Short mmCIF file of C-alpha atoms in Angstrom, two decimals:
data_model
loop_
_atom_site.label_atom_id
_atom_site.label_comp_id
_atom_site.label_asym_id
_atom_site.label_seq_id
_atom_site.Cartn_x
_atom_site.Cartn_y
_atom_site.Cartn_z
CA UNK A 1 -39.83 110.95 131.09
CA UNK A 2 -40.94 111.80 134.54
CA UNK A 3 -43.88 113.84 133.10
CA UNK A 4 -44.52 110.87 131.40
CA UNK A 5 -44.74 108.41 134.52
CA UNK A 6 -46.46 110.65 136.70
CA UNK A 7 -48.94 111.21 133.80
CA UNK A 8 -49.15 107.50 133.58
CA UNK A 9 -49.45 106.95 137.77
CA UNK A 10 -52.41 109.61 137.83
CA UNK A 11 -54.41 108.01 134.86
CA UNK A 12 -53.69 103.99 136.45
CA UNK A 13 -55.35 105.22 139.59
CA UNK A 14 -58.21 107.23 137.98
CA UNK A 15 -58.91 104.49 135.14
CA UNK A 16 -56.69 101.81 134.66
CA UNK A 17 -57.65 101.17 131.30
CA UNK A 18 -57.00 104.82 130.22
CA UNK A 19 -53.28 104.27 131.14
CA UNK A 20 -52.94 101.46 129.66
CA UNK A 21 -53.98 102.46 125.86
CA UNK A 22 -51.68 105.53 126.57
CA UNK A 23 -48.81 103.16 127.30
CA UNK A 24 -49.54 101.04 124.07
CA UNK A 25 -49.75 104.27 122.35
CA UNK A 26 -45.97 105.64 123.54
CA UNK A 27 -44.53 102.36 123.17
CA UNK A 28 -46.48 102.25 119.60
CA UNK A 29 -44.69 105.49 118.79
CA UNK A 30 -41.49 105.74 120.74
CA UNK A 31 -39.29 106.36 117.45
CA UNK A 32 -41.08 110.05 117.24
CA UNK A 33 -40.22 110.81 120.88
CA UNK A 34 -36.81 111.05 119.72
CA UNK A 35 -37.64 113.61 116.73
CA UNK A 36 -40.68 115.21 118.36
CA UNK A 37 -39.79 115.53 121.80
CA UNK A 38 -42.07 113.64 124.95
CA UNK A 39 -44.41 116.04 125.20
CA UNK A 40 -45.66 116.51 121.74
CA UNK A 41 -45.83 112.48 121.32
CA UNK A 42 -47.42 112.69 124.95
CA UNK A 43 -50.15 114.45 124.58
CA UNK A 44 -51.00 112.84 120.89
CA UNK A 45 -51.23 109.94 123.09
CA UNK A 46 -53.75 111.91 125.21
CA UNK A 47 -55.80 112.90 122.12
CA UNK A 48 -55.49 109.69 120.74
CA UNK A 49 -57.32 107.92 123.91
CA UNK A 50 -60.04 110.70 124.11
CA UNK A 51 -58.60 112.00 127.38
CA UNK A 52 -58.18 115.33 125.79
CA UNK A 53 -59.27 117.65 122.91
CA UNK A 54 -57.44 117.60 119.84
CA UNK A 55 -56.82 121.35 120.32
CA UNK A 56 -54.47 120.38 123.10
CA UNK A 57 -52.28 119.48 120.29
CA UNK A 58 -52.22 122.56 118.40
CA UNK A 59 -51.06 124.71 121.46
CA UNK A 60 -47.26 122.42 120.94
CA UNK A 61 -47.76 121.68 117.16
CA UNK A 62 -45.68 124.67 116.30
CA UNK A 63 -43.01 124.63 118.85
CA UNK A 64 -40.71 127.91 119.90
CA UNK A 65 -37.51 127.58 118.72
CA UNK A 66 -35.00 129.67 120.91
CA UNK A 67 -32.30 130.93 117.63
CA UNK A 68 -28.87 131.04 118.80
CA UNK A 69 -27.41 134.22 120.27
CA UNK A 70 -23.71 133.49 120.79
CA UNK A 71 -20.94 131.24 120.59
CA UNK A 72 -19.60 129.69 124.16
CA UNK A 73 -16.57 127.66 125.41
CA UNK A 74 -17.60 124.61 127.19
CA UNK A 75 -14.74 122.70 127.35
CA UNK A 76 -11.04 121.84 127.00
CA UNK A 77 -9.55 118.61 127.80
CA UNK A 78 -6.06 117.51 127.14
CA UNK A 79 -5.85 114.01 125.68
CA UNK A 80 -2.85 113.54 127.87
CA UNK A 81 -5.43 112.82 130.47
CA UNK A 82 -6.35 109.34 129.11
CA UNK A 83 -3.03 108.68 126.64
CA UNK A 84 0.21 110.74 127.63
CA UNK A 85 1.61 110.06 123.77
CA UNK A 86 -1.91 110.54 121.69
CA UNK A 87 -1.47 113.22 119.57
CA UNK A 88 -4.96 114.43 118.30
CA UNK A 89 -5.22 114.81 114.57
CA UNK A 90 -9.04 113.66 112.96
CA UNK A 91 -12.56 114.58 114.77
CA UNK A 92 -15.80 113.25 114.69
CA UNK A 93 -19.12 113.35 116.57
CA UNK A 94 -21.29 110.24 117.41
CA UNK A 95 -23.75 109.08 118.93
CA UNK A 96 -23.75 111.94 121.29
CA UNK A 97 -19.46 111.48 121.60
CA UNK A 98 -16.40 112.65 120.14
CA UNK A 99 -13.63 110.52 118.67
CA UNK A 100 -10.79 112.14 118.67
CA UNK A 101 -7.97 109.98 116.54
CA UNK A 102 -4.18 109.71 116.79
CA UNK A 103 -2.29 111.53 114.05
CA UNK A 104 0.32 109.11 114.58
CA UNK A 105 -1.16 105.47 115.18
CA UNK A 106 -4.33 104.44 114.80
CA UNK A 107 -6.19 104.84 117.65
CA UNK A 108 -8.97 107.19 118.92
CA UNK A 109 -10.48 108.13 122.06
CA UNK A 110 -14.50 108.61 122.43
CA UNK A 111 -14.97 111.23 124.95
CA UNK A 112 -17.85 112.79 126.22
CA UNK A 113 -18.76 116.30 127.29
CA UNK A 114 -21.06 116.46 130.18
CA UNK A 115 -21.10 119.41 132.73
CA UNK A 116 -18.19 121.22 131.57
CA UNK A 117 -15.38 118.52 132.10
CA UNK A 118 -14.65 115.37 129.38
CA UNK A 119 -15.03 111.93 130.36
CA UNK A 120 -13.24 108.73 128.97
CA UNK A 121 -16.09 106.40 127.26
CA UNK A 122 -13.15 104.07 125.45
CA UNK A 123 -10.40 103.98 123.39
CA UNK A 124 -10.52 102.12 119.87
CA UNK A 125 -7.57 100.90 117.30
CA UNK A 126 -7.70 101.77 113.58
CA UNK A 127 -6.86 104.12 111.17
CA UNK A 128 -8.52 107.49 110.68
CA UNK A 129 -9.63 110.10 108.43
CA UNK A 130 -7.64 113.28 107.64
CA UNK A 131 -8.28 115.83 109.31
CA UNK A 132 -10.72 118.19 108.38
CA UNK A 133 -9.92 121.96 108.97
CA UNK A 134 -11.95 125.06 108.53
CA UNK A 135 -14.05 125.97 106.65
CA UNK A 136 -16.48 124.05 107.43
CA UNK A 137 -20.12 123.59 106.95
CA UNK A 138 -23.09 121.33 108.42
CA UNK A 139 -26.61 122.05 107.85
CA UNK A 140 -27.52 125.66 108.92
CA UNK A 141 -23.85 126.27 110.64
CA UNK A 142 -20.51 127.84 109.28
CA UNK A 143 -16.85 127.87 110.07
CA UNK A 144 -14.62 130.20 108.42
CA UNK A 145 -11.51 130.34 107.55
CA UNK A 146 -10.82 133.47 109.41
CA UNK A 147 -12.67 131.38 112.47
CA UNK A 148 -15.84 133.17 112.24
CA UNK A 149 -19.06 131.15 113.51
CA UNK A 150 -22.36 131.91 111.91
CA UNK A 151 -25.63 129.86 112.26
CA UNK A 152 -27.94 130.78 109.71
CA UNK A 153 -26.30 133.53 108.29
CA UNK A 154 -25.64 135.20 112.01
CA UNK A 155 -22.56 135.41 112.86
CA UNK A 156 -22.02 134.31 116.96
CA UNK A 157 -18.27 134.55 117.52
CA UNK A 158 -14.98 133.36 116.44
CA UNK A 159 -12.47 131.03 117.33
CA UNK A 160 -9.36 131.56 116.88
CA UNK A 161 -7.93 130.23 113.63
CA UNK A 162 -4.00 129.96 114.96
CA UNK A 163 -2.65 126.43 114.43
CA UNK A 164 -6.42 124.89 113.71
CA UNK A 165 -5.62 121.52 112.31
CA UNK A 166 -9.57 119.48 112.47
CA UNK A 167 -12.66 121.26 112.98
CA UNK A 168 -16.11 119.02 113.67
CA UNK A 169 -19.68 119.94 114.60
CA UNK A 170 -22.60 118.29 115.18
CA UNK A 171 -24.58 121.60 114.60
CA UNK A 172 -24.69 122.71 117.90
CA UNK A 173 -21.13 122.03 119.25
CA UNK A 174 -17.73 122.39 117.43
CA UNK A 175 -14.98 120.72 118.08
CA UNK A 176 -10.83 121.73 117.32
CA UNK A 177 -7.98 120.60 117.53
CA UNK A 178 -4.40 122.63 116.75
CA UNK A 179 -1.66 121.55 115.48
CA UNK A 180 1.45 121.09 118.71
CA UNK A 181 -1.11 120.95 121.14
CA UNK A 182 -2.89 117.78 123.52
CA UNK A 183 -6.19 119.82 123.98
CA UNK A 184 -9.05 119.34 122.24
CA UNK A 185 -11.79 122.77 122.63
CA UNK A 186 -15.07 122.38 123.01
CA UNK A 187 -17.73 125.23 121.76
CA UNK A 188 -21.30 125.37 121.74
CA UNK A 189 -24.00 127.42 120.30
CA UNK A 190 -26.27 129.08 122.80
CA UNK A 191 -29.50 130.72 122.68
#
């Protein structure tokens, strides 16, 4: 986004019309900033306007993607934190947050996992799922039984399979919880 407003600051001083049809043309498009990433739908809106070649868009067209090379802890965070007496059964990732729910009322916690350390975003009433243990599969990742972790058929690590009660990944991260235990562990994927 900052690439964005300098881009836009440079082209309001050098032709204020230029800036503006590239403004129409993000807002126009924001939805594939999301899936494409800024600078793909950035410079379309470049090409678009006539400020640059279309071969400018060929060079990002194909973009590098890093494959994972390993699987890493990134967090653990005890429940007990937030709720002395929630016991975590049930996960879930969304919207960018976990829920963690209560195997013994119905309640959840939404947590969030910035910088190495979990953060309260709110707390919530109502029943939830069963847990969901290993294995486990979601698009191009894999949980064993046994606790190994492969993405696309390479296998990163392991976590240890001792007590796991609910496993949940967004495809990238993987959550658990264990059965007699407060924490909830946090792993990630990393290139």
């Amino acid at each position: 986004m900052v690439a964005l407003f300098n881009l836009g600051e440079h082209l309001a001083v050098a032709s204020p019309g230029l800036g503006g049809a590239v403004v129409a043309h993000l807002v126009e498009h924001q939805a594939r900033i999301v899936e494409e990433g800024v600078e793909v739908v950035g410079l379309s809106a470049l090409v678009a306007v006539g400020a640059l070649p279309a071969e400018a868009l060929r060079a990002v067209a194909t973009p590098v993607r890093v494959p994972f090379a390993r699987l890493v802890t990134r967090a653990i965070a005890s429940v007990a934190t937030w709720e002395p007496d929630l016991v975590p059964g049930a996960l879930a990732f969304e919207a960018g947050a976990l829920r963690v729910w209560d195997r013994v009322e119905a309640r959840a916690l939404r947590l969030s996992f910035a910088g190495g350390s979990a953060q309260l975003l709110g707390r919530e009433t109502g029943p939830g799922p069963a847990p969901t243990g290993a294995p486990l599969t979601t698009l191009a990742l894999s949980i064993e039984a046994s606790g190994r972790v492969s993405h696309e058929g390479r296998t990163l690590g392991a976590i240890d399979p001792r007590g796991l009660l609910a496993v949940a990944s967004d495809g990238v991260r993987i959550a658990v919880t264990r059965r007699f235990s407060q924490r909830v562990e946090l792993y990630e994927l990393s290139p």
